[in-house]
Amino acid sequence: TDTVTKSLNHGQKLKKDGYIEWHKGNIKEALESWREANEYLKRLRLPETNKEGNTMLAEMNIAILKNIAQAAINLGHWTEALDAADDALRIDDQDHKAWYRRACALEGLGRFDEEEEALQKIEDLAVGRPDRDRIQKDVVAKRSRLQVLADRGMELEKRGITQALVKGLFQNERELQEQPAVKERPTKVPPAVLVDMFDQAPWAE
């Protein structure tokens, strides 16, 4: 029992060290402390009969993983943030904050469809909670941002297609100008060939 208590206390110390750095604005140092705490807790094994100890360990572990995810998000370490959020959800898939961290990480990775799924999950988990209105407000704000990003992506895609088409037309024009004049009648390109040409264009993928 003393060994278990000492182990949990050490994990709690590492967690607290991260908080201290976080409140100082030292995000990298906070992340390092929480990484160390996470690695320490991974190695910690308690007897299955020690239900109270295992409950405390799980709660501490998920809190640290969510902290890792948040710090990683602040630093733009999207993959690490996603991994930490997923690890937290493996412990408790009903934790709405872990789902929110997951949504943020997916947004950073540009995986907007999966982010929407995470936001929907958060809304489902908020049902019946006393803080549902606050959670819903956060989800609405996140979804609005997601829509802006989606619209921006569509606009950039349209611009890319337009620029590629214009570039292709000018390139074809230059090639025609550089070719010597011929008396033979130009061969008409069948429509099927034109379709194949557009299907193979980079923007069609």
PDB file of C-alpha atoms in Angstrom:
ATOM      1  CA  THR A   1       0.000   0.000   0.000  1.00  0.00           C
ATOM      2  CA  ASP A   2       2.813   2.383   0.836  1.00  0.00           C
ATOM      3  CA  THR A   3       4.458   1.603  -2.504  1.00  0.00           C
ATOM      4  CA  VAL A   4       1.236   2.297  -4.394  1.00  0.00           C
ATOM      5  CA  THR A   5       0.741   5.569  -2.540  1.00  0.00           C
ATOM      6  CA  LYS A   6       4.312   6.682  -3.265  1.00  0.00           C
ATOM      7  CA  SER A   7       3.913   5.789  -6.938  1.00  0.00           C
ATOM      8  CA  LEU A   8       0.671   7.730  -7.279  1.00  0.00           C
ATOM      9  CA  ASN A   9       2.164  10.679  -5.411  1.00  0.00           C
ATOM     10  CA  HIS A  10       5.125  10.742  -7.794  1.00  0.00           C
ATOM     11  CA  GLY A  11       2.764  10.738 -10.768  1.00  0.00           C
ATOM     12  CA  GLN A  12       0.809  13.551  -9.182  1.00  0.00           C
ATOM     13  CA  LYS A  13       4.032  15.538  -8.675  1.00  0.00           C
ATOM     14  CA  LEU A  14       4.955  15.245 -12.345  1.00  0.00           C
ATOM     15  CA  LYS A  15       1.449  16.329 -13.277  1.00  0.00           C
ATOM     16  CA  LYS A  16       1.710  19.341 -10.954  1.00  0.00           C
ATOM     17  CA  ASP A  17       5.134  20.276 -12.361  1.00  0.00           C
ATOM     18  CA  GLY A  18       3.487  20.530 -15.748  1.00  0.00           C
ATOM     19  CA  TYR A  19       0.755  22.785 -14.377  1.00  0.00           C
ATOM     20  CA  ILE A  20       3.347  25.107 -12.852  1.00  0.00           C
ATOM     21  CA  GLU A  21       5.133  25.483 -16.198  1.00  0.00           C
ATOM     22  CA  TRP A  22       1.806  25.885 -18.014  1.00  0.00           C
ATOM     23  CA  HIS A  23       0.716  28.774 -15.808  1.00  0.00           C
ATOM     24  CA  LYS A  24       4.097  30.407 -16.374  1.00  0.00           C
ATOM     25  CA  GLY A  25       3.433  30.258 -20.096  1.00  0.00           C
ATOM     26  CA  ASN A  26       6.135  27.642 -20.662  1.00  0.00           C
ATOM     27  CA  ILE A  27       4.124  25.321 -22.903  1.00  0.00           C
ATOM     28  CA  LYS A  28       7.079  23.245 -24.092  1.00  0.00           C
ATOM     29  CA  GLU A  29       8.283  22.631 -20.542  1.00  0.00           C
ATOM     30  CA  ALA A  30       4.760  21.732 -19.436  1.00  0.00           C
ATOM     31  CA  LEU A  31       4.486  19.258 -22.281  1.00  0.00           C
ATOM     32  CA  GLU A  32       7.789  17.672 -21.314  1.00  0.00           C
ATOM     33  CA  SER A  33       6.615  17.227 -17.714  1.00  0.00           C
ATOM     34  CA  TRP A  34       3.355  15.636 -18.815  1.00  0.00           C
ATOM     35  CA  ARG A  35       5.159  13.382 -21.262  1.00  0.00           C
ATOM     36  CA  GLU A  36       7.371  12.197 -18.420  1.00  0.00           C
ATOM     37  CA  ALA A  37       4.324  11.648 -16.222  1.00  0.00           C
ATOM     38  CA  ASN A  38       2.611   9.657 -18.960  1.00  0.00           C
ATOM     39  CA  GLU A  39       5.641   7.412 -19.483  1.00  0.00           C
ATOM     40  CA  TYR A  40       5.889   6.849 -15.750  1.00  0.00           C
ATOM     41  CA  LEU A  41       2.218   5.885 -15.433  1.00  0.00           C
ATOM     42  CA  LYS A  42       2.534   3.505 -18.386  1.00  0.00           C
ATOM     43  CA  ARG A  43       5.073   1.489 -16.412  1.00  0.00           C
ATOM     44  CA  LEU A  44       2.996   1.538 -13.237  1.00  0.00           C
ATOM     45  CA  ARG A  45       1.017  -1.647 -12.661  1.00  0.00           C
ATOM     46  CA  LEU A  46      -1.315  -2.207  -9.730  1.00  0.00           C
ATOM     47  CA  PRO A  47      -2.979  -5.475  -8.672  1.00  0.00           C
ATOM     48  CA  GLU A  48      -6.444  -5.936 -10.177  1.00  0.00           C
ATOM     49  CA  THR A  49      -7.777  -6.341  -6.652  1.00  0.00           C
ATOM     50  CA  ASN A  50      -6.750  -2.775  -5.851  1.00  0.00           C
ATOM     51  CA  LYS A  51      -9.843  -1.197  -7.398  1.00  0.00           C
ATOM     52  CA  GLU A  52      -9.452   2.142  -5.648  1.00  0.00           C
ATOM     53  CA  GLY A  53      -5.830   2.460  -6.710  1.00  0.00           C
ATOM     54  CA  ASN A  54      -6.621   1.529 -10.318  1.00  0.00           C
ATOM     55  CA  THR A  55      -9.462   4.054 -10.402  1.00  0.00           C
ATOM     56  CA  MET A  56      -7.140   6.794  -9.152  1.00  0.00           C
ATOM     57  CA  LEU A  57      -4.495   5.723 -11.669  1.00  0.00           C
ATOM     58  CA  ALA A  58      -6.960   5.822 -14.575  1.00  0.00           C
ATOM     59  CA  GLU A  59      -8.239   9.262 -13.565  1.00  0.00           C
ATOM     60  CA  MET A  60      -4.705  10.632 -13.293  1.00  0.00           C
ATOM     61  CA  ASN A  61      -3.682   9.027 -16.572  1.00  0.00           C
ATOM     62  CA  ILE A  62      -6.584  10.443 -18.558  1.00  0.00           C
ATOM     63  CA  ALA A  63      -6.046  13.910 -17.063  1.00  0.00           C
ATOM     64  CA  ILE A  64      -2.394  13.877 -18.077  1.00  0.00           C
ATOM     65  CA  LEU A  65      -3.211  12.623 -21.580  1.00  0.00           C
ATOM     66  CA  LYS A  66      -5.711  15.451 -22.061  1.00  0.00           C
ATOM     67  CA  ASN A  67      -3.076  17.914 -20.856  1.00  0.00           C
ATOM     68  CA  ILE A  68      -0.578  16.485 -23.344  1.00  0.00           C
ATOM     69  CA  ALA A  69      -3.156  16.858 -26.095  1.00  0.00           C
ATOM     70  CA  GLN A  70      -3.873  20.484 -25.161  1.00  0.00           C
ATOM     71  CA  ALA A  71      -0.203  21.453 -24.959  1.00  0.00           C
ATOM     72  CA  ALA A  72       0.508  19.705 -28.255  1.00  0.00           C
ATOM     73  CA  ILE A  73      -2.391  21.581 -29.867  1.00  0.00           C
ATOM     74  CA  ASN A  74      -0.999  24.897 -28.622  1.00  0.00           C
ATOM     75  CA  LEU A  75       2.370  24.011 -30.168  1.00  0.00           C
ATOM     76  CA  GLY A  76       0.894  22.722 -33.416  1.00  0.00           C
ATOM     77  CA  HIS A  77       1.941  19.114 -32.767  1.00  0.00           C
ATOM     78  CA  TRP A  78      -1.267  17.767 -34.280  1.00  0.00           C
ATOM     79  CA  THR A  79      -0.348  14.094 -34.537  1.00  0.00           C
ATOM     80  CA  GLU A  80       0.859  13.925 -30.934  1.00  0.00           C
ATOM     81  CA  ALA A  81      -2.298  15.718 -29.831  1.00  0.00           C
ATOM     82  CA  LEU A  82      -4.465  13.209 -31.691  1.00  0.00           C
ATOM     83  CA  ASP A  83      -2.560  10.243 -30.264  1.00  0.00           C
ATOM     84  CA  ALA A  84      -2.910  11.574 -26.713  1.00  0.00           C
ATOM     85  CA  ALA A  85      -6.630  12.266 -27.148  1.00  0.00           C
ATOM     86  CA  ASP A  86      -7.178   8.779 -28.574  1.00  0.00           C
ATOM     87  CA  ASP A  87      -5.256   7.217 -25.672  1.00  0.00           C
ATOM     88  CA  ALA A  88      -7.469   9.141 -23.247  1.00  0.00           C
ATOM     89  CA  LEU A  89     -10.591   7.925 -25.032  1.00  0.00           C
ATOM     90  CA  ARG A  90      -9.393   4.333 -24.770  1.00  0.00           C
ATOM     91  CA  ILE A  91      -9.566   4.793 -21.018  1.00  0.00           C
ATOM     92  CA  ASP A  92     -12.894   6.632 -21.046  1.00  0.00           C
ATOM     93  CA  ASP A  93     -14.757   7.080 -24.329  1.00  0.00           C
ATOM     94  CA  GLN A  94     -17.391   9.202 -22.561  1.00  0.00           C
ATOM     95  CA  ASP A  95     -15.013  12.055 -21.737  1.00  0.00           C
ATOM     96  CA  HIS A  96     -16.270  15.031 -23.753  1.00  0.00           C
ATOM     97  CA  LYS A  97     -13.082  17.027 -23.175  1.00  0.00           C
ATOM     98  CA  ALA A  98     -10.988  14.252 -24.726  1.00  0.00           C
ATOM     99  CA  TRP A  99     -13.344  14.274 -27.710  1.00  0.00           C
ATOM    100  CA  TYR A 100     -12.927  18.046 -27.980  1.00  0.00           C
ATOM    101  CA  ARG A 101      -9.130  17.687 -27.962  1.00  0.00           C
ATOM    102  CA  ARG A 102      -9.524  15.072 -30.683  1.00  0.00           C
ATOM    103  CA  ALA A 103     -11.644  17.462 -32.755  1.00  0.00           C
ATOM    104  CA  CYS A 104      -9.009  20.207 -32.450  1.00  0.00           C
ATOM    105  CA  ALA A 105      -6.214  17.839 -33.469  1.00  0.00           C
ATOM    106  CA  LEU A 106      -8.189  16.580 -36.469  1.00  0.00           C
ATOM    107  CA  GLU A 107      -8.811  20.170 -37.547  1.00  0.00           C
ATOM    108  CA  GLY A 108      -5.077  20.853 -37.435  1.00  0.00           C
ATOM    109  CA  LEU A 109      -4.500  17.783 -39.602  1.00  0.00           C
ATOM    110  CA  GLY A 110      -7.133  18.914 -42.090  1.00  0.00           C
ATOM    111  CA  ARG A 111      -9.344  15.883 -41.417  1.00  0.00           C
ATOM    112  CA  PHE A 112     -12.552  17.891 -41.295  1.00  0.00           C
ATOM    113  CA  ASP A 113     -15.033  15.039 -41.799  1.00  0.00           C
ATOM    114  CA  GLU A 114     -13.631  13.204 -38.788  1.00  0.00           C
ATOM    115  CA  GLU A 115     -13.689  16.443 -36.807  1.00  0.00           C
ATOM    116  CA  GLU A 116     -17.408  16.785 -37.493  1.00  0.00           C
ATOM    117  CA  GLU A 117     -17.922  13.231 -36.215  1.00  0.00           C
ATOM    118  CA  ALA A 118     -16.085  14.152 -33.011  1.00  0.00           C
ATOM    119  CA  LEU A 119     -18.223  17.270 -32.568  1.00  0.00           C
ATOM    120  CA  GLN A 120     -21.372  15.186 -33.024  1.00  0.00           C
ATOM    121  CA  LYS A 121     -20.117  12.789 -30.359  1.00  0.00           C
ATOM    122  CA  ILE A 122     -19.603  15.716 -27.962  1.00  0.00           C
ATOM    123  CA  GLU A 123     -23.174  16.877 -28.540  1.00  0.00           C
ATOM    124  CA  ASP A 124     -24.453  13.383 -27.790  1.00  0.00           C
ATOM    125  CA  LEU A 125     -22.445  13.198 -24.565  1.00  0.00           C
ATOM    126  CA  ALA A 126     -23.669  16.635 -23.468  1.00  0.00           C
ATOM    127  CA  VAL A 127     -27.289  15.488 -23.280  1.00  0.00           C
ATOM    128  CA  GLY A 128     -28.451  15.531 -19.673  1.00  0.00           C
ATOM    129  CA  ARG A 129     -25.359  17.318 -18.353  1.00  0.00           C
ATOM    130  CA  PRO A 130     -25.817  20.474 -16.240  1.00  0.00           C
ATOM    131  CA  ASP A 131     -23.189  22.254 -18.357  1.00  0.00           C
ATOM    132  CA  ARG A 132     -24.784  21.235 -21.660  1.00  0.00           C
ATOM    133  CA  ASP A 133     -25.390  24.853 -22.780  1.00  0.00           C
ATOM    134  CA  ARG A 134     -21.714  25.746 -22.359  1.00  0.00           C
ATOM    135  CA  ILE A 135     -20.588  22.603 -24.176  1.00  0.00           C
ATOM    136  CA  GLN A 136     -23.070  23.239 -26.985  1.00  0.00           C
ATOM    137  CA  LYS A 137     -21.799  26.816 -27.308  1.00  0.00           C
ATOM    138  CA  ASP A 138     -18.236  25.523 -27.735  1.00  0.00           C
ATOM    139  CA  VAL A 139     -19.379  23.006 -30.344  1.00  0.00           C
ATOM    140  CA  VAL A 140     -21.296  25.637 -32.306  1.00  0.00           C
ATOM    141  CA  ALA A 141     -18.256  27.934 -32.337  1.00  0.00           C
ATOM    142  CA  LYS A 142     -16.031  25.064 -33.467  1.00  0.00           C
ATOM    143  CA  ARG A 143     -18.462  24.032 -36.185  1.00  0.00           C
ATOM    144  CA  SER A 144     -18.648  27.619 -37.474  1.00  0.00           C
ATOM    145  CA  ARG A 145     -14.874  27.677 -37.766  1.00  0.00           C
ATOM    146  CA  LEU A 146     -14.991  24.326 -39.510  1.00  0.00           C
ATOM    147  CA  GLN A 147     -17.423  25.715 -42.077  1.00  0.00           C
ATOM    148  CA  VAL A 148     -15.130  28.699 -42.709  1.00  0.00           C
ATOM    149  CA  LEU A 149     -12.189  26.353 -43.273  1.00  0.00           C
ATOM    150  CA  ALA A 150     -14.253  24.171 -45.593  1.00  0.00           C
ATOM    151  CA  ASP A 151     -15.389  27.181 -47.635  1.00  0.00           C
ATOM    152  CA  ARG A 152     -11.822  28.454 -47.808  1.00  0.00           C
ATOM    153  CA  GLY A 153     -10.636  25.069 -48.998  1.00  0.00           C
ATOM    154  CA  MET A 154     -13.257  24.975 -51.752  1.00  0.00           C
ATOM    155  CA  GLU A 155     -12.284  28.483 -52.858  1.00  0.00           C
ATOM    156  CA  LEU A 156      -8.598  27.541 -53.002  1.00  0.00           C
ATOM    157  CA  GLU A 157      -9.473  24.415 -54.953  1.00  0.00           C
ATOM    158  CA  LYS A 158     -11.486  26.459 -57.451  1.00  0.00           C
ATOM    159  CA  ARG A 159      -8.594  28.897 -57.842  1.00  0.00           C
ATOM    160  CA  GLY A 160      -6.200  26.009 -58.379  1.00  0.00           C
ATOM    161  CA  ILE A 161      -8.385  24.540 -61.107  1.00  0.00           C
ATOM    162  CA  THR A 162      -8.772  27.914 -62.805  1.00  0.00           C
ATOM    163  CA  GLN A 163      -5.039  28.623 -62.678  1.00  0.00           C
ATOM    164  CA  ALA A 164      -4.237  25.167 -64.006  1.00  0.00           C
ATOM    165  CA  LEU A 165      -6.703  25.551 -66.867  1.00  0.00           C
ATOM    166  CA  VAL A 166      -5.360  28.982 -67.786  1.00  0.00           C
ATOM    167  CA  LYS A 167      -1.783  27.709 -67.609  1.00  0.00           C
ATOM    168  CA  GLY A 168      -2.709  24.787 -69.815  1.00  0.00           C
ATOM    169  CA  LEU A 169      -4.382  27.032 -72.390  1.00  0.00           C
ATOM    170  CA  PHE A 170      -1.387  29.382 -72.598  1.00  0.00           C
ATOM    171  CA  GLN A 171       0.989  26.439 -72.808  1.00  0.00           C
ATOM    172  CA  ASN A 172      -1.014  24.962 -75.689  1.00  0.00           C
ATOM    173  CA  GLU A 173      -1.056  28.342 -77.410  1.00  0.00           C
ATOM    174  CA  ARG A 174       2.744  28.668 -77.149  1.00  0.00           C
ATOM    175  CA  GLU A 175       3.199  25.174 -78.489  1.00  0.00           C
ATOM    176  CA  LEU A 176       0.958  25.967 -81.459  1.00  0.00           C
ATOM    177  CA  GLN A 177       2.855  29.188 -82.160  1.00  0.00           C
ATOM    178  CA  GLU A 178       6.190  27.370 -82.106  1.00  0.00           C
ATOM    179  CA  GLN A 179       5.070  24.661 -84.523  1.00  0.00           C
ATOM    180  CA  PRO A 180       5.817  25.203 -88.226  1.00  0.00           C
ATOM    181  CA  ALA A 181       2.848  25.815 -90.451  1.00  0.00           C
ATOM    182  CA  VAL A 182       1.509  22.688 -92.159  1.00  0.00           C
ATOM    183  CA  LYS A 183      -0.804  22.377 -95.099  1.00  0.00           C
ATOM    184  CA  GLU A 184      -2.444  19.190 -93.896  1.00  0.00           C
ATOM    185  CA  ARG A 185      -5.788  19.483 -92.222  1.00  0.00           C
ATOM    186  CA  PRO A 186      -5.409  19.158 -88.403  1.00  0.00           C
ATOM    187  CA  THR A 187      -6.611  15.910 -86.966  1.00  0.00           C
ATOM    188  CA  LYS A 188      -9.730  16.333 -84.886  1.00  0.00           C
ATOM    189  CA  VAL A 189      -9.328  14.982 -81.364  1.00  0.00           C
ATOM    190  CA  PRO A 190     -12.208  12.632 -80.484  1.00  0.00           C
ATOM    191  CA  PRO A 191     -14.253  13.655 -77.437  1.00  0.00           C
ATOM    192  CA  ALA A 192     -13.270  10.449 -75.626  1.00  0.00           C
ATOM    193  CA  VAL A 193      -9.596  11.446 -75.770  1.00  0.00           C
ATOM    194  CA  LEU A 194     -10.377  14.853 -74.275  1.00  0.00           C
ATOM    195  CA  VAL A 195     -12.180  13.178 -71.419  1.00  0.00           C
ATOM    196  CA  ASP A 196      -9.165  10.968 -70.756  1.00  0.00           C
ATOM    197  CA  MET A 197      -6.884  14.013 -70.746  1.00  0.00           C
ATOM    198  CA  PHE A 198      -8.960  15.751 -68.058  1.00  0.00           C
ATOM    199  CA  ASP A 199      -9.270  12.566 -65.997  1.00  0.00           C
ATOM    200  CA  GLN A 200      -5.479  12.368 -65.824  1.00  0.00           C
ATOM    201  CA  ALA A 201      -5.026  15.994 -64.803  1.00  0.00           C
ATOM    202  CA  PRO A 202      -3.627  16.552 -61.276  1.00  0.00           C
ATOM    203  CA  TRP A 203      -6.661  18.499 -60.084  1.00  0.00           C
ATOM    204  CA  ALA A 204      -8.999  15.627 -60.967  1.00  0.00           C
ATOM    205  CA  GLU A 205      -7.483  13.318 -58.368  1.00  0.00           C
TER     206      GLU A 205
END
